[in-house]
């Protein structure tokens, strides 16, 4: 096969003119004849035993041409791309200009190439890093979440139902003196104050004790989902079987022993503080990297072909389908449940694909400009890391992922590391700190001008607060 010419009609698009010699074409026809002739009937010959010349005479000289082209297509494309030296990301149209036993094949192949990217100013990018602080209140909130997970429901026998309790009830609803669909249940657990039922229902259960039977009078909202009940007054006959409340464990050393590997509350709090700090540090670092990525996207200059974006969309969808499959769900089933189509997913993921393409082009250009290289040891270490992460032998990983792909990813990671190392990172102000500074600055300015600074609002004393509480009517 010969690459006769290379034309560049548009940006990132090339037309390769390729010639297949008569000998190569006839070899392909012969290969197809040996495969296909076994299925062909020619008068005077047993099925599959007719010579090629007789088959071509009976069916026409071009009988094997289409299959021969299919036979040649892949090696032809690969050879043409290699000889062109182009960085091809997609193959487009394939057009045959001439074909015949004596001529061979003269054809044109359209390919889309990877765009040439330019980037400047990737060193010295200014970003803000969120301050990493962990307060005692943060630790206490984390402990409260653990207490919630380890809470239990206990029966209340010495008082009436209150908001926050779970009331186990039977209810039977009537509208215009008649029962209605969905208005009856037995042993239903209702969390009072949670707003599970229509307005006014839960409030009328509050105050009753276990064993009581009573009526609840409510009116269905005008926007209620059941047309026949909208705006209608209703009566629910209630029987309150049991009142339960959530009991949280005491925060002490025994609690700590139950929920962790530590023996004392102080040790547990210290560990929680360290974990929260580590989490927030990682989040702050990730935010810095996201800011750098955004800056790189803004600085990349490239004419990106649609085919490159569509290829990236394919990768995103394939990755999404793989994650679904690992959870025991097929993509087709997911689409059915969500009422979406593959085209909907393509539209949804296109902006993400455009960003990923642009970031990758920028990082690859930085790696090129900075002459970033990957050693064989680094490649092997990454194969080992992937094998451990996915729980499979290294040889399996190497069969799935090429060394070239690994090295490309490692170069990009080194490129973003270089950008981060050369970035100007300053700490962002804590929330509310800037406002406080502004107030203080304004007060100082007025004082300097001879005006009296506004007095700070005085906090009420505990004694005054208590007096006010005594004046308020008790529930």
CSV table of C-alpha atoms in Angstrom, one decimal:
chain,number,residue,atom,x,y,z
A,1,UNK,CA,0.0,0.0,0.0
A,2,UNK,CA,1.3,3.5,-0.9
A,3,UNK,CA,0.3,6.9,0.6
A,4,UNK,CA,0.2,9.0,-2.6
A,5,UNK,CA,-0.7,12.4,-1.1
A,6,UNK,CA,-1.8,14.2,2.0
A,7,UNK,CA,-4.1,17.2,1.8
A,8,UNK,CA,-5.3,19.5,4.6
A,9,UNK,CA,-8.7,21.0,3.5
A,10,UNK,CA,-9.7,22.2,7.0
A,11,UNK,CA,-8.2,22.7,10.4
A,12,UNK,CA,-7.6,19.3,12.1
A,13,UNK,CA,-8.9,17.5,9.0
A,14,UNK,CA,-6.8,15.6,6.4
A,15,UNK,CA,-7.5,13.7,3.2
A,16,UNK,CA,-5.2,10.8,2.6
A,17,UNK,CA,-4.9,9.4,-0.9
A,18,UNK,CA,-4.0,5.7,-0.7
A,19,UNK,CA,-3.1,3.2,-3.5
A,20,UNK,CA,-3.4,-0.6,-3.1
A,21,UNK,CA,-1.3,-2.4,-5.7
A,22,UNK,CA,-3.0,-4.9,-8.1
A,23,UNK,CA,-1.0,-7.7,-6.4
A,24,UNK,CA,-2.2,-6.7,-2.9
A,25,UNK,CA,-5.8,-6.4,-4.1
A,26,UNK,CA,-5.7,-9.8,-5.8
A,27,UNK,CA,-4.3,-11.4,-2.7
A,28,UNK,CA,-7.2,-10.0,-0.7
A,29,UNK,CA,-9.7,-11.3,-3.3
A,30,UNK,CA,-8.1,-14.7,-3.1
A,31,UNK,CA,-8.3,-14.7,0.7
A,32,UNK,CA,-12.0,-13.8,0.4
A,33,UNK,CA,-12.6,-16.4,-2.3
A,34,UNK,CA,-11.2,-19.2,-0.1
A,35,UNK,CA,-13.5,-18.2,2.7
A,36,UNK,CA,-16.7,-17.4,0.7
A,37,UNK,CA,-16.6,-20.0,-2.1
A,38,UNK,CA,-17.6,-22.8,0.3
A,39,UNK,CA,-21.1,-21.2,0.5
A,40,UNK,CA,-21.5,-20.7,-3.3
A,41,UNK,CA,-23.3,-22.8,-5.9
A,42,UNK,CA,-22.1,-22.9,-9.5
A,43,UNK,CA,-23.7,-25.2,-12.0
A,44,UNK,CA,-21.5,-28.2,-12.9
A,45,UNK,CA,-19.5,-28.1,-9.6
A,46,UNK,CA,-20.2,-29.4,-6.2
A,47,UNK,CA,-21.0,-26.7,-3.7
A,48,UNK,CA,-17.8,-25.0,-2.5
A,49,UNK,CA,-15.6,-26.6,-5.2
A,50,UNK,CA,-16.0,-24.1,-8.1
A,51,UNK,CA,-12.7,-22.4,-9.1
A,52,UNK,CA,-12.5,-18.6,-8.7
A,53,UNK,CA,-12.6,-17.9,-12.4
A,54,UNK,CA,-15.9,-19.8,-12.8
A,55,UNK,CA,-17.5,-18.1,-9.8
A,56,UNK,CA,-16.5,-14.7,-11.2
A,57,UNK,CA,-17.8,-15.6,-14.6
A,58,UNK,CA,-21.1,-16.9,-13.2
A,59,UNK,CA,-21.7,-14.1,-10.5
A,60,UNK,CA,-19.7,-11.3,-12.1
A,61,UNK,CA,-16.1,-10.2,-11.9
A,62,UNK,CA,-16.8,-7.9,-8.9
A,63,UNK,CA,-18.4,-10.7,-6.7
A,64,UNK,CA,-15.6,-10.6,-4.2
A,65,UNK,CA,-14.7,-6.9,-4.4
A,66,UNK,CA,-16.8,-5.7,-1.4
A,67,UNK,CA,-15.6,-8.4,0.9
A,68,UNK,CA,-12.0,-7.8,-0.3
A,69,UNK,CA,-12.3,-4.1,0.6
A,70,UNK,CA,-13.6,-5.0,4.1
A,71,UNK,CA,-10.6,-7.4,4.3
A,72,UNK,CA,-8.2,-4.6,3.4
A,73,UNK,CA,-9.8,-1.7,5.2
A,74,UNK,CA,-8.3,-2.0,8.7
A,75,UNK,CA,-4.6,-2.6,7.6
A,76,UNK,CA,-5.1,0.0,4.9
A,77,UNK,CA,-6.2,2.6,7.4
A,78,UNK,CA,-3.5,1.7,10.0
A,79,UNK,CA,-0.8,1.8,7.3
A,80,UNK,CA,-1.9,5.1,5.9
A,81,UNK,CA,-2.1,6.8,9.3
A,82,UNK,CA,1.4,5.5,10.2
A,83,UNK,CA,2.9,6.7,7.0
A,84,UNK,CA,1.2,10.1,7.2
A,85,UNK,CA,2.8,10.7,10.6
A,86,UNK,CA,-0.4,12.4,11.7
A,87,UNK,CA,-1.9,12.2,15.3
A,88,UNK,CA,-5.3,10.8,14.3
A,89,UNK,CA,-8.1,10.8,16.7
A,90,UNK,CA,-10.9,9.7,14.4
A,91,UNK,CA,-11.4,8.2,10.9
A,92,UNK,CA,-14.1,9.7,8.7
A,93,UNK,CA,-15.2,9.1,5.1
A,94,UNK,CA,-13.7,6.4,2.9
A,95,UNK,CA,-14.1,6.9,-0.8
A,96,UNK,CA,-13.0,4.6,-3.7
A,97,UNK,CA,-12.0,6.4,-6.9
A,98,UNK,CA,-10.8,3.3,-8.9
A,99,UNK,CA,-10.9,-0.4,-8.4
A,100,UNK,CA,-10.0,-3.4,-10.6
A,101,UNK,CA,-7.8,-6.5,-11.0
A,102,UNK,CA,-5.3,-4.6,-13.1
A,103,UNK,CA,-5.7,-1.3,-11.3
A,104,UNK,CA,-5.8,-2.3,-7.7
A,105,UNK,CA,-7.5,0.3,-5.5
A,106,UNK,CA,-7.2,4.1,-5.5
A,107,UNK,CA,-9.1,5.6,-2.6
A,108,UNK,CA,-9.3,8.6,-0.3
A,109,UNK,CA,-9.5,8.5,3.5
A,110,UNK,CA,-10.6,11.4,5.6
A,111,UNK,CA,-9.1,11.6,9.1
A,112,UNK,CA,-9.5,14.0,12.0
A,113,UNK,CA,-6.3,14.9,13.9
A,114,UNK,CA,-5.6,16.0,17.4
A,115,UNK,CA,-5.5,19.8,17.6
A,116,UNK,CA,-2.4,21.7,18.4
A,117,UNK,CA,-2.9,23.5,21.7
A,118,UNK,CA,-1.1,26.7,22.9
A,119,UNK,CA,-1.0,27.8,26.6
A,120,UNK,CA,0.8,30.7,28.3
A,121,UNK,CA,0.8,32.0,31.8
A,122,UNK,CA,0.4,28.6,33.5
A,123,UNK,CA,3.1,29.6,36.1
A,124,UNK,CA,2.2,32.0,38.8
A,125,UNK,CA,-1.6,31.4,38.8
A,126,UNK,CA,-3.2,33.1,41.8
A,127,UNK,CA,-5.6,31.0,43.8
A,128,UNK,CA,-7.2,31.1,47.2
A,129,UNK,CA,-7.0,28.2,49.6
A,130,UNK,CA,-9.8,27.8,52.2
A,131,UNK,CA,-8.5,27.9,55.8
A,132,UNK,CA,-8.5,24.5,57.6
A,133,UNK,CA,-9.9,24.9,61.1
A,134,UNK,CA,-11.6,22.4,63.4
A,135,UNK,CA,-13.5,23.7,66.5
A,136,UNK,CA,-14.7,22.0,69.6
A,137,UNK,CA,-18.2,22.5,68.2
A,138,UNK,CA,-17.3,20.6,65.0
A,139,UNK,CA,-16.1,17.7,67.1
A,140,UNK,CA,-19.3,17.8,69.2
A,141,UNK,CA,-21.5,17.8,66.0
A,142,UNK,CA,-19.6,14.7,64.8
A,143,UNK,CA,-20.2,13.0,68.1
A,144,UNK,CA,-23.9,13.9,67.9
A,145,UNK,CA,-24.1,12.2,64.5
A,146,UNK,CA,-22.6,9.1,66.0
A,147,UNK,CA,-25.1,9.3,68.9
A,148,UNK,CA,-27.9,9.5,66.4
A,149,UNK,CA,-26.7,6.3,64.7
A,150,UNK,CA,-26.5,4.5,68.0
A,151,UNK,CA,-29.8,5.8,69.4
A,152,UNK,CA,-32.7,3.5,70.3
A,153,UNK,CA,-36.5,3.9,70.6
A,154,UNK,CA,-37.9,3.5,74.1
A,155,UNK,CA,-41.6,3.4,75.2
A,156,UNK,CA,-42.9,6.4,77.1
A,157,UNK,CA,-45.4,5.6,79.8
A,158,UNK,CA,-45.5,8.5,82.2
A,159,UNK,CA,-46.6,11.4,80.0
A,160,UNK,CA,-48.5,12.5,76.9
A,161,UNK,CA,-47.2,12.6,73.4
A,162,UNK,CA,-44.8,15.5,72.4
A,163,UNK,CA,-43.3,16.7,69.2
A,164,UNK,CA,-40.3,14.5,68.3
A,165,UNK,CA,-42.0,11.4,69.7
A,166,UNK,CA,-43.1,8.4,67.5
A,167,UNK,CA,-46.8,7.7,68.0
A,168,UNK,CA,-48.0,4.2,67.0
A,169,UNK,CA,-51.6,4.8,66.0
A,170,UNK,CA,-54.6,3.3,64.1
A,171,UNK,CA,-56.4,5.9,62.0
A,172,UNK,CA,-59.6,5.8,60.0
A,173,UNK,CA,-60.6,8.8,57.9
A,174,UNK,CA,-64.0,10.0,56.9
A,175,UNK,CA,-65.1,12.7,54.4
A,176,UNK,CA,-68.8,13.6,54.3
A,177,UNK,CA,-69.4,10.7,56.7
A,178,UNK,CA,-67.8,8.2,54.3
A,179,UNK,CA,-64.5,6.4,54.4
A,180,UNK,CA,-62.1,7.2,51.6
A,181,UNK,CA,-59.3,5.3,49.9
A,182,UNK,CA,-56.0,5.5,51.6
A,183,UNK,CA,-57.5,6.9,54.8
A,184,UNK,CA,-57.1,3.9,57.0
A,185,UNK,CA,-54.1,2.1,58.6
A,186,UNK,CA,-53.3,0.2,61.7
A,187,UNK,CA,-50.2,0.3,63.9
A,188,UNK,CA,-48.8,3.2,61.9
A,189,UNK,CA,-45.6,4.9,63.3
A,190,UNK,CA,-46.1,8.6,63.0
A,191,UNK,CA,-43.2,11.0,63.9
A,192,UNK,CA,-44.9,14.0,65.5
A,193,UNK,CA,-43.7,17.3,64.3
A,194,UNK,CA,-42.1,15.9,61.1
A,195,UNK,CA,-44.9,17.1,58.8
A,196,UNK,CA,-45.6,13.7,57.4
A,197,UNK,CA,-49.4,14.1,57.4
A,198,UNK,CA,-51.7,17.0,56.3
A,199,UNK,CA,-51.4,20.2,58.3
A,200,UNK,CA,-53.1,20.0,61.7
A,201,UNK,CA,-53.1,16.3,62.1
A,202,UNK,CA,-49.9,15.7,64.1
A,203,UNK,CA,-50.6,18.7,66.3
A,204,UNK,CA,-53.9,17.1,67.5
A,205,UNK,CA,-52.1,13.9,68.4
A,206,UNK,CA,-49.7,15.8,70.7
A,207,UNK,CA,-51.1,15.9,74.2
A,208,UNK,CA,-52.8,12.5,74.2
A,209,UNK,CA,-51.6,9.5,76.1
A,210,UNK,CA,-51.2,5.8,75.1
A,211,UNK,CA,-54.5,4.0,75.2
A,212,UNK,CA,-56.7,7.0,74.3
A,213,UNK,CA,-59.1,7.1,71.5
A,214,UNK,CA,-60.0,10.5,70.0
A,215,UNK,CA,-60.9,12.4,66.8
A,216,UNK,CA,-58.7,14.5,64.7
A,217,UNK,CA,-60.4,17.2,62.6
A,218,UNK,CA,-58.5,18.5,59.6
A,219,UNK,CA,-59.1,20.1,56.1
A,220,UNK,CA,-57.2,18.7,53.1
A,221,UNK,CA,-55.2,21.4,51.3
A,222,UNK,CA,-56.5,22.9,48.1
A,223,UNK,CA,-53.4,21.5,46.2
A,224,UNK,CA,-53.8,18.0,47.6
A,225,UNK,CA,-52.8,15.3,45.0
A,226,UNK,CA,-56.2,13.5,45.2
A,227,UNK,CA,-58.7,15.6,43.3
A,228,UNK,CA,-61.8,14.3,45.2
A,229,UNK,CA,-60.2,15.3,48.6
A,230,UNK,CA,-59.0,18.9,47.7
A,231,UNK,CA,-60.2,21.4,50.3
A,232,UNK,CA,-62.5,18.9,52.0
A,233,UNK,CA,-62.9,18.7,55.8
A,234,UNK,CA,-62.2,15.3,57.2
A,235,UNK,CA,-62.5,13.5,60.5
A,236,UNK,CA,-59.9,10.8,61.5
A,237,UNK,CA,-60.8,8.4,64.3
A,238,UNK,CA,-57.6,7.7,66.2
A,239,UNK,CA,-56.5,5.0,68.6
A,240,UNK,CA,-53.1,5.8,70.2
A,241,UNK,CA,-51.4,2.5,71.1
A,242,UNK,CA,-47.9,3.5,72.1
A,243,UNK,CA,-45.6,6.5,72.5
A,244,UNK,CA,-41.9,6.1,71.8
A,245,UNK,CA,-39.1,8.5,72.0
A,246,UNK,CA,-35.5,8.4,70.7
A,247,UNK,CA,-33.0,7.8,73.5
A,248,UNK,CA,-29.5,9.0,72.8
A,249,UNK,CA,-26.5,7.3,74.6
A,250,UNK,CA,-24.6,9.4,77.2
A,251,UNK,CA,-21.3,10.7,75.9
A,252,UNK,CA,-18.8,9.1,78.3
A,253,UNK,CA,-16.0,6.6,78.2
A,254,UNK,CA,-18.4,3.7,78.0
A,255,UNK,CA,-20.0,5.2,74.9
A,256,UNK,CA,-16.5,5.7,73.4
A,257,UNK,CA,-15.6,2.0,74.0
A,258,UNK,CA,-18.8,1.0,72.2
A,259,UNK,CA,-18.4,3.1,69.1
A,260,UNK,CA,-14.6,3.2,68.6
A,261,UNK,CA,-11.3,1.5,69.4
A,262,UNK,CA,-10.5,4.1,72.1
A,263,UNK,CA,-11.0,3.9,75.8
A,264,UNK,CA,-11.5,7.5,76.8
A,265,UNK,CA,-13.6,10.4,75.6
A,266,UNK,CA,-10.5,12.6,75.3
A,267,UNK,CA,-8.7,10.1,73.0
A,268,UNK,CA,-11.9,9.8,70.9
A,269,UNK,CA,-12.3,13.6,70.5
A,270,UNK,CA,-8.6,14.0,69.6
A,271,UNK,CA,-9.0,11.3,66.9
A,272,UNK,CA,-12.2,12.9,65.5
A,273,UNK,CA,-10.4,16.3,65.4
A,274,UNK,CA,-7.5,14.8,63.4
A,275,UNK,CA,-9.8,13.1,61.0
A,276,UNK,CA,-11.9,16.2,60.5
A,277,UNK,CA,-8.8,18.2,59.9
A,278,UNK,CA,-7.4,15.7,57.4
A,279,UNK,CA,-10.8,15.6,55.5
A,280,UNK,CA,-10.9,19.4,55.4
A,281,UNK,CA,-7.3,19.6,54.3
A,282,UNK,CA,-8.0,17.2,51.4
A,283,UNK,CA,-11.1,19.2,50.5
A,284,UNK,CA,-9.1,22.5,50.5
A,285,UNK,CA,-6.3,20.9,48.4
A,286,UNK,CA,-8.9,19.6,45.9
A,287,UNK,CA,-10.5,23.0,45.7
A,288,UNK,CA,-7.1,24.6,44.9
A,289,UNK,CA,-6.6,22.0,42.2
A,290,UNK,CA,-10.1,22.8,40.8
A,291,UNK,CA,-9.2,26.5,40.7
A,292,UNK,CA,-6.0,25.7,38.8
A,293,UNK,CA,-7.9,23.4,36.4
A,294,UNK,CA,-10.3,26.3,35.7
A,295,UNK,CA,-7.4,28.6,35.1
A,296,UNK,CA,-5.8,26.1,32.7
A,297,UNK,CA,-9.1,25.8,30.8
A,298,UNK,CA,-9.2,29.6,30.4
A,299,UNK,CA,-5.6,29.8,29.2
A,300,UNK,CA,-5.8,26.9,26.6
A,301,UNK,CA,-6.1,28.0,23.0
A,302,UNK,CA,-7.1,25.3,20.6
A,303,UNK,CA,-9.6,24.5,17.8
A,304,UNK,CA,-11.2,21.4,19.2
A,305,UNK,CA,-12.9,19.1,16.6
A,306,UNK,CA,-16.4,17.9,17.5
A,307,UNK,CA,-15.2,14.3,17.0
A,308,UNK,CA,-12.8,14.7,19.9
A,309,UNK,CA,-15.5,15.8,22.2
A,310,UNK,CA,-17.9,13.0,21.1
A,311,UNK,CA,-15.1,10.5,21.7
A,312,UNK,CA,-14.8,11.8,25.2
A,313,UNK,CA,-18.6,11.6,25.7
A,314,UNK,CA,-18.3,7.9,24.7
A,315,UNK,CA,-15.6,7.4,27.3
A,316,UNK,CA,-17.7,9.1,30.0
A,317,UNK,CA,-20.8,7.0,29.2
A,318,UNK,CA,-18.8,3.8,29.1
A,319,UNK,CA,-17.2,4.6,32.5
A,320,UNK,CA,-20.7,5.3,33.9
A,321,UNK,CA,-22.1,2.0,32.5
A,322,UNK,CA,-19.1,0.2,34.0
A,323,UNK,CA,-19.9,1.7,37.5
A,324,UNK,CA,-23.5,0.8,37.1
A,325,UNK,CA,-22.6,-2.8,36.1
A,326,UNK,CA,-20.4,-3.1,39.2
A,327,UNK,CA,-23.5,-2.3,41.2
A,328,UNK,CA,-25.5,-5.0,39.4
A,329,UNK,CA,-27.4,-2.6,37.1
A,330,UNK,CA,-27.3,-2.4,33.3
A,331,UNK,CA,-27.2,1.0,31.6
A,332,UNK,CA,-30.4,0.1,29.6
A,333,UNK,CA,-32.2,-0.7,32.9
A,334,UNK,CA,-31.0,2.6,34.4
A,335,UNK,CA,-32.3,4.6,31.4
A,336,UNK,CA,-35.6,2.8,31.6
A,337,UNK,CA,-36.0,3.6,35.3
A,338,UNK,CA,-35.1,7.3,34.8
A,339,UNK,CA,-37.0,7.8,31.6
A,340,UNK,CA,-33.9,8.9,29.7
A,341,UNK,CA,-32.3,7.9,26.4
A,342,UNK,CA,-28.6,7.5,25.4
A,343,UNK,CA,-29.0,10.8,23.5
A,344,UNK,CA,-30.1,12.5,26.7
A,345,UNK,CA,-26.9,11.2,28.4
A,346,UNK,CA,-24.8,12.6,25.6
A,347,UNK,CA,-26.4,16.0,25.9
A,348,UNK,CA,-25.9,15.9,29.7
A,349,UNK,CA,-22.3,14.9,29.6
A,350,UNK,CA,-21.1,17.1,26.6
A,351,UNK,CA,-20.1,20.1,28.8
A,352,UNK,CA,-18.1,17.8,31.0
A,353,UNK,CA,-16.4,16.2,28.0
A,354,UNK,CA,-15.5,19.6,26.5
A,355,UNK,CA,-13.9,20.6,29.8
A,356,UNK,CA,-12.0,17.3,30.1
A,357,UNK,CA,-10.7,17.6,26.6
A,358,UNK,CA,-9.5,21.1,27.1
A,359,UNK,CA,-7.8,20.3,30.4
A,360,UNK,CA,-6.0,17.3,28.9
A,361,UNK,CA,-4.8,19.4,25.9
A,362,UNK,CA,-3.5,22.0,28.3
A,363,UNK,CA,-1.7,19.6,30.5
A,364,UNK,CA,-0.2,17.7,27.6
A,365,UNK,CA,1.1,21.0,26.2
A,366,UNK,CA,2.6,22.0,29.6
A,367,UNK,CA,4.3,18.5,29.8
A,368,UNK,CA,5.7,19.1,26.3
A,369,UNK,CA,7.0,22.6,27.1
A,370,UNK,CA,8.5,21.5,30.4
A,371,UNK,CA,10.0,18.3,28.8
A,372,UNK,CA,8.3,16.1,31.5
A,373,UNK,CA,9.4,12.5,31.2
A,374,UNK,CA,8.2,9.3,32.8
A,375,UNK,CA,10.7,6.6,33.9
A,376,UNK,CA,10.1,2.9,33.5
A,377,UNK,CA,10.1,2.5,37.3
A,378,UNK,CA,7.2,5.1,37.5
A,379,UNK,CA,5.2,3.2,34.9
A,380,UNK,CA,5.7,-0.1,36.7
A,381,UNK,CA,4.8,1.5,40.0
A,382,UNK,CA,1.5,2.8,38.5
A,383,UNK,CA,0.7,-0.6,37.1
A,384,UNK,CA,1.2,-2.1,40.6
A,385,UNK,CA,-1.0,0.6,42.2
A,386,UNK,CA,-3.8,0.0,39.8
A,387,UNK,CA,-3.5,-3.8,40.3
A,388,UNK,CA,-3.8,-3.3,44.1
A,389,UNK,CA,-6.7,-0.8,43.7
A,390,UNK,CA,-8.8,-3.1,41.5
A,391,UNK,CA,-7.7,-6.4,43.1
A,392,UNK,CA,-6.4,-8.0,40.0
A,393,UNK,CA,-3.0,-9.4,38.8
A,394,UNK,CA,-0.6,-6.9,37.2
A,395,UNK,CA,-0.6,-8.8,33.9
A,396,UNK,CA,-4.4,-8.4,33.7
A,397,UNK,CA,-4.0,-4.7,34.2
A,398,UNK,CA,-1.4,-4.5,31.5
A,399,UNK,CA,-3.7,-6.3,29.1
A,400,UNK,CA,-6.4,-3.7,29.8
A,401,UNK,CA,-4.3,-0.5,29.9
A,402,UNK,CA,-1.4,0.3,27.7
A,403,UNK,CA,1.9,1.6,29.0
A,404,UNK,CA,1.4,4.6,26.6
A,405,UNK,CA,-1.9,5.4,28.3
A,406,UNK,CA,-0.4,5.1,31.8
A,407,UNK,CA,2.5,7.4,30.8
A,408,UNK,CA,0.2,10.0,29.4
A,409,UNK,CA,-1.8,10.1,32.6
A,410,UNK,CA,1.4,10.3,34.7
A,411,UNK,CA,2.7,13.2,32.6
A,412,UNK,CA,-0.6,15.1,33.0
A,413,UNK,CA,-0.4,14.5,36.8
A,414,UNK,CA,3.2,15.8,36.8
A,415,UNK,CA,2.1,18.8,34.8
A,416,UNK,CA,-0.7,19.8,37.3
A,417,UNK,CA,1.8,19.3,40.1
A,418,UNK,CA,4.2,21.7,38.4
A,419,UNK,CA,1.4,24.2,38.0
A,420,UNK,CA,0.5,23.9,41.7
A,421,UNK,CA,4.1,24.2,42.8
A,422,UNK,CA,4.4,27.4,40.8
A,423,UNK,CA,1.0,28.8,41.8
A,424,UNK,CA,0.6,31.8,44.1
A,425,UNK,CA,-1.6,30.3,46.8
A,426,UNK,CA,-3.0,32.7,49.5
A,427,UNK,CA,-5.4,31.8,52.3
A,428,UNK,CA,-9.0,32.8,51.8
A,429,UNK,CA,-10.5,34.9,54.5
A,430,UNK,CA,-12.8,33.0,57.0
A,431,UNK,CA,-16.5,33.6,56.6
A,432,UNK,CA,-17.4,36.9,58.3
A,433,UNK,CA,-13.9,38.0,58.8
A,434,UNK,CA,-13.9,40.5,55.9
A,435,UNK,CA,-17.2,42.0,57.1
A,436,UNK,CA,-15.7,42.5,60.6
A,437,UNK,CA,-12.7,44.2,59.1
A,438,UNK,CA,-14.9,46.5,57.1
A,439,UNK,CA,-16.9,47.5,60.2
A,440,UNK,CA,-13.8,48.1,62.2
A,441,UNK,CA,-12.2,50.2,59.4
A,442,UNK,CA,-15.3,52.3,59.1
A,443,UNK,CA,-15.4,52.9,62.8
A,444,UNK,CA,-11.7,53.9,62.9
A,445,UNK,CA,-12.3,56.3,60.0
A,446,UNK,CA,-15.2,58.1,61.7
A,447,UNK,CA,-13.2,58.4,64.9
A,448,UNK,CA,-10.4,59.9,63.0
A,449,UNK,CA,-12.8,62.4,61.5
A,450,UNK,CA,-14.0,63.4,64.9
A,451,UNK,CA,-17.3,61.5,64.7
A,452,UNK,CA,-18.5,59.2,67.4
A,453,UNK,CA,-18.3,55.6,66.4
A,454,UNK,CA,-21.6,53.8,66.7
A,455,UNK,CA,-22.0,52.0,70.0
A,456,UNK,CA,-21.9,48.3,70.0
A,457,UNK,CA,-25.3,46.7,70.8
A,458,UNK,CA,-25.3,45.7,74.4
A,459,UNK,CA,-26.0,42.1,75.3
A,460,UNK,CA,-28.8,41.6,77.8
A,461,UNK,CA,-27.7,40.2,81.1
A,462,UNK,CA,-28.7,36.8,82.2
A,463,UNK,CA,-30.8,38.4,85.0
A,464,UNK,CA,-32.8,40.5,82.5
A,465,UNK,CA,-33.3,37.5,80.2
A,466,UNK,CA,-34.7,35.5,83.1
A,467,UNK,CA,-37.1,38.4,84.0
A,468,UNK,CA,-38.3,38.5,80.5
A,469,UNK,CA,-38.9,34.7,80.4
A,470,UNK,CA,-41.0,35.0,83.6
A,471,UNK,CA,-43.2,37.6,82.0
A,472,UNK,CA,-44.0,35.4,79.0
A,473,UNK,CA,-47.1,33.2,79.3
A,474,UNK,CA,-46.3,29.5,79.9
A,475,UNK,CA,-47.6,26.9,77.4
